[in-house]
């Protein structure tokens, strides 16, 4: 489908299995949190999942369908890799965060943790609203020297410090629809 792909890091099957495992971890944590609030998984409006668009869309679409929990979605959009860049240019919020997070159980989900700027930014803004709990999850955790200390509660896979695409992750807006997580052959990408 894409000749410019060098190799596959995670197949569809590996991704699906890991997403199911993450969903089980999330459900266990929510059961504990909601029991403390005297609520059940099916009680209204306690759990809000915040996908960081656009990269998290495929991961979140798969994950939430494995969560037998009453929840709502609150999208936000953060940009850090403008256009054809393969290193972070600093995180900028491109849309407001939901403003109804006080007292709720919030799970922020992103495709990948790289420098940590994106999740640190979103976390700081959400904490100002005093949620009942805040957890962070990513499909991928890139093993890169990090000056920002953000701990993710849910991590799909650790990956080496390489630029990856597929399963929602893009290069210059493309490859998000590739069903596997793959490494691009940089030499095959047209220079602009
Ligand atoms: P951070 O703010 O440096 O942690 O970067 C996180 C954001 O950068 C993610 O939400 C992705 O959108 C993007 N990103 C980081 N690494 C990659 C990659 O290897 N491929 C595609 N996008 C990436
Ligand atoms: Mg992103």
GROMACS .gro file of C-alpha atoms in nm, residues 18-168:
model
  151
   18UNK     CA    1  -0.264  -0.427   2.362
   19UNK     CA    2  -0.566  -0.195   2.332
   20UNK     CA    3  -0.782  -0.461   2.499
   21UNK     CA    4  -0.533  -0.493   2.783
   22UNK     CA    5  -0.524  -0.116   2.832
   23UNK     CA    6  -0.904  -0.106   2.839
   24UNK     CA    7  -0.903  -0.366   3.117
   25UNK     CA    8  -0.657  -0.158   3.321
   26UNK     CA    9  -0.871   0.153   3.271
   27UNK     CA   10  -1.192  -0.024   3.374
   28UNK     CA   11  -1.025  -0.157   3.691
   29UNK     CA   12  -0.908   0.194   3.786
   30UNK     CA   13  -1.244   0.352   3.711
   31UNK     CA   14  -1.425   0.089   3.917
   32UNK     CA   15  -1.204   0.178   4.215
   33UNK     CA   16  -1.241   0.554   4.166
   34UNK     CA   17  -1.616   0.547   4.110
   35UNK     CA   18  -1.674   0.319   4.409
   36UNK     CA   19  -1.506   0.584   4.627
   37UNK     CA   20  -1.756   0.838   4.484
   38UNK     CA   21  -2.039   0.595   4.551
   39UNK     CA   22  -2.117   0.564   4.179
   40UNK     CA   23  -2.115   0.273   3.934
   41UNK     CA   24  -1.963   0.242   3.588
   42UNK     CA   25  -2.303   0.311   3.436
   43UNK     CA   26  -2.388   0.625   3.634
   44UNK     CA   27  -2.429   0.936   3.428
   45UNK     CA   28  -2.165   1.191   3.339
   46UNK     CA   29  -1.879   1.091   3.571
   47UNK     CA   30  -1.614   0.992   3.317
   48UNK     CA   31  -1.480   1.217   3.042
   49UNK     CA   32  -1.226   1.093   2.790
   50UNK     CA   33  -1.021   1.366   2.626
   51UNK     CA   34  -0.851   1.260   2.302
   52UNK     CA   35  -0.579   1.490   2.178
   53UNK     CA   36  -0.655   1.536   1.813
   54UNK     CA   37  -0.569   1.449   1.553
   55UNK     CA   38  -0.319   1.175   1.636
   56UNK     CA   39  -0.526   1.005   1.908
   57UNK     CA   40  -0.837   0.952   1.697
   58UNK     CA   41  -0.778   0.592   1.586
   59UNK     CA   42  -0.644   0.480   1.925
   60UNK     CA   43  -0.937   0.638   2.108
   61UNK     CA   44  -1.193   0.500   1.862
   62UNK     CA   45  -1.063   0.148   1.928
   63UNK     CA   46  -1.013   0.190   2.302
   64UNK     CA   47  -1.349   0.338   2.398
   65UNK     CA   48  -1.531   0.054   2.224
   66UNK     CA   49  -1.360  -0.179   2.473
   67UNK     CA   50  -1.485   0.025   2.773
   68UNK     CA   51  -1.824  -0.085   2.908
   69UNK     CA   52  -1.853   0.246   3.089
   70UNK     CA   53  -2.088   0.542   3.063
   71UNK     CA   54  -1.859   0.814   2.936
   72UNK     CA   55  -1.849   1.122   2.722
   73UNK     CA   56  -1.580   1.258   2.494
   74UNK     CA   57  -1.429   1.606   2.511
   75UNK     CA   58  -1.199   1.667   2.218
   76UNK     CA   59  -0.904   1.897   2.219
   77UNK     CA   60  -0.643   1.970   1.959
   78UNK     CA   61  -0.274   2.037   2.015
   79UNK     CA   62  -0.016   2.101   1.748
   80UNK     CA   63   0.355   2.041   1.790
   81UNK     CA   64   0.479   1.896   1.460
   82UNK     CA   65   0.370   2.148   1.196
   83UNK     CA   66   0.380   2.020   0.836
   84UNK     CA   67   0.672   1.807   0.732
   85UNK     CA   68   0.866   1.825   1.059
   86UNK     CA   69   0.989   1.525   1.252
   87UNK     CA   70   1.082   1.705   1.573
   88UNK     CA   71   0.859   1.894   1.814
   89UNK     CA   72   0.830   2.270   1.762
   90UNK     CA   73   0.663   2.326   2.101
   91UNK     CA   74   0.304   2.243   2.193
   92UNK     CA   75   0.022   2.488   2.119
   93UNK     CA   76  -0.343   2.442   2.208
   94UNK     CA   77  -0.549   2.474   1.890
   95UNK     CA   78  -0.890   2.444   2.054
   96UNK     CA   79  -1.030   2.508   2.400
   97UNK     CA   80  -1.051   2.222   2.645
   98UNK     CA   81  -1.395   2.121   2.777
   99UNK     CA   82  -1.493   2.342   3.073
  100UNK     CA   83  -1.707   2.089   3.262
  101UNK     CA   84  -1.430   1.880   3.420
  102UNK     CA   85  -1.467   1.976   3.786
  103UNK     CA   86  -1.534   1.670   4.004
  104UNK     CA   87  -1.515   1.434   3.704
  105UNK     CA   88  -1.285   1.143   3.629
  106UNK     CA   89  -1.075   1.250   3.334
  107UNK     CA   90  -0.862   1.036   3.106
  108UNK     CA   91  -0.649   1.220   2.852
  109UNK     CA   92  -0.536   1.007   2.560
  110UNK     CA   93  -0.272   1.078   2.300
  111UNK     CA   94  -0.104   0.879   2.026
  112UNK     CA   95   0.253   0.919   2.151
  113UNK     CA   96   0.458   1.065   2.433
  114UNK     CA   97   0.768   1.229   2.291
  115UNK     CA   98   0.910   1.541   2.457
  116UNK     CA   99   0.615   1.547   2.699
  117UNK     CA  100   0.518   1.906   2.614
  118UNK     CA  101   0.175   1.817   2.477
  119UNK     CA  102   0.060   1.617   2.778
  120UNK     CA  103   0.221   1.856   3.028
  121UNK     CA  104   0.032   2.146   2.871
  122UNK     CA  105  -0.305   1.970   2.868
  123UNK     CA  106  -0.255   1.830   3.219
  124UNK     CA  107  -0.179   2.173   3.367
  125UNK     CA  108  -0.490   2.327   3.213
  126UNK     CA  109  -0.718   2.042   3.325
  127UNK     CA  110  -0.588   2.044   3.684
  128UNK     CA  111  -0.701   2.406   3.719
  129UNK     CA  112  -1.058   2.277   3.689
  130UNK     CA  113  -1.009   2.040   3.985
  131UNK     CA  114  -1.121   1.705   3.841
  132UNK     CA  115  -1.188   1.416   4.083
  133UNK     CA  116  -0.911   1.225   3.908
  134UNK     CA  117  -0.687   1.276   3.608
  135UNK     CA  118  -0.506   0.998   3.426
  136UNK     CA  119  -0.295   1.011   3.112
  137UNK     CA  120  -0.262   0.741   2.848
  138UNK     CA  121  -0.065   0.700   2.527
  139UNK     CA  122  -0.039   0.425   2.269
  140UNK     CA  123   0.336   0.483   2.234
  141UNK     CA  124   0.608   0.605   2.468
  142UNK     CA  125   0.919   0.712   2.278
  143UNK     CA  126   1.243   0.641   2.462
  144UNK     CA  127   1.391   0.986   2.426
  145UNK     CA  128   1.583   1.205   2.672
  146UNK     CA  129   1.304   1.409   2.832
  147UNK     CA  130   1.339   1.732   3.026
  148UNK     CA  131   0.967   1.746   3.107
  149UNK     CA  132   0.860   1.488   3.361
  150UNK     CA  133   0.514   1.358   3.263
  151UNK     CA  134   0.414   1.015   3.385
  152UNK     CA  135   0.158   0.822   3.184
  153UNK     CA  136  -0.074   0.585   3.368
  154UNK     CA  137  -0.142   0.381   3.055
  155UNK     CA  138   0.120   0.302   2.791
  156UNK     CA  139   0.060   0.075   2.494
  157UNK     CA  140   0.420   0.018   2.386
  158UNK     CA  141   0.763   0.166   2.450
  159UNK     CA  142   0.938   0.247   2.122
  160UNK     CA  143   1.293   0.350   2.029
  161UNK     CA  144   1.365   0.715   1.948
  162UNK     CA  145   1.248   0.694   1.586
  163UNK     CA  146   0.980   0.877   1.390
  164UNK     CA  147   0.680   0.649   1.343
  165UNK     CA  148   0.352   0.676   1.151
  166UNK     CA  149   0.029   0.484   1.114
  167UNK     CA  150  -0.254   0.405   1.355
  168UNK     CA  151  -0.335   0.778   1.373
   0.00000   0.00000   0.00000
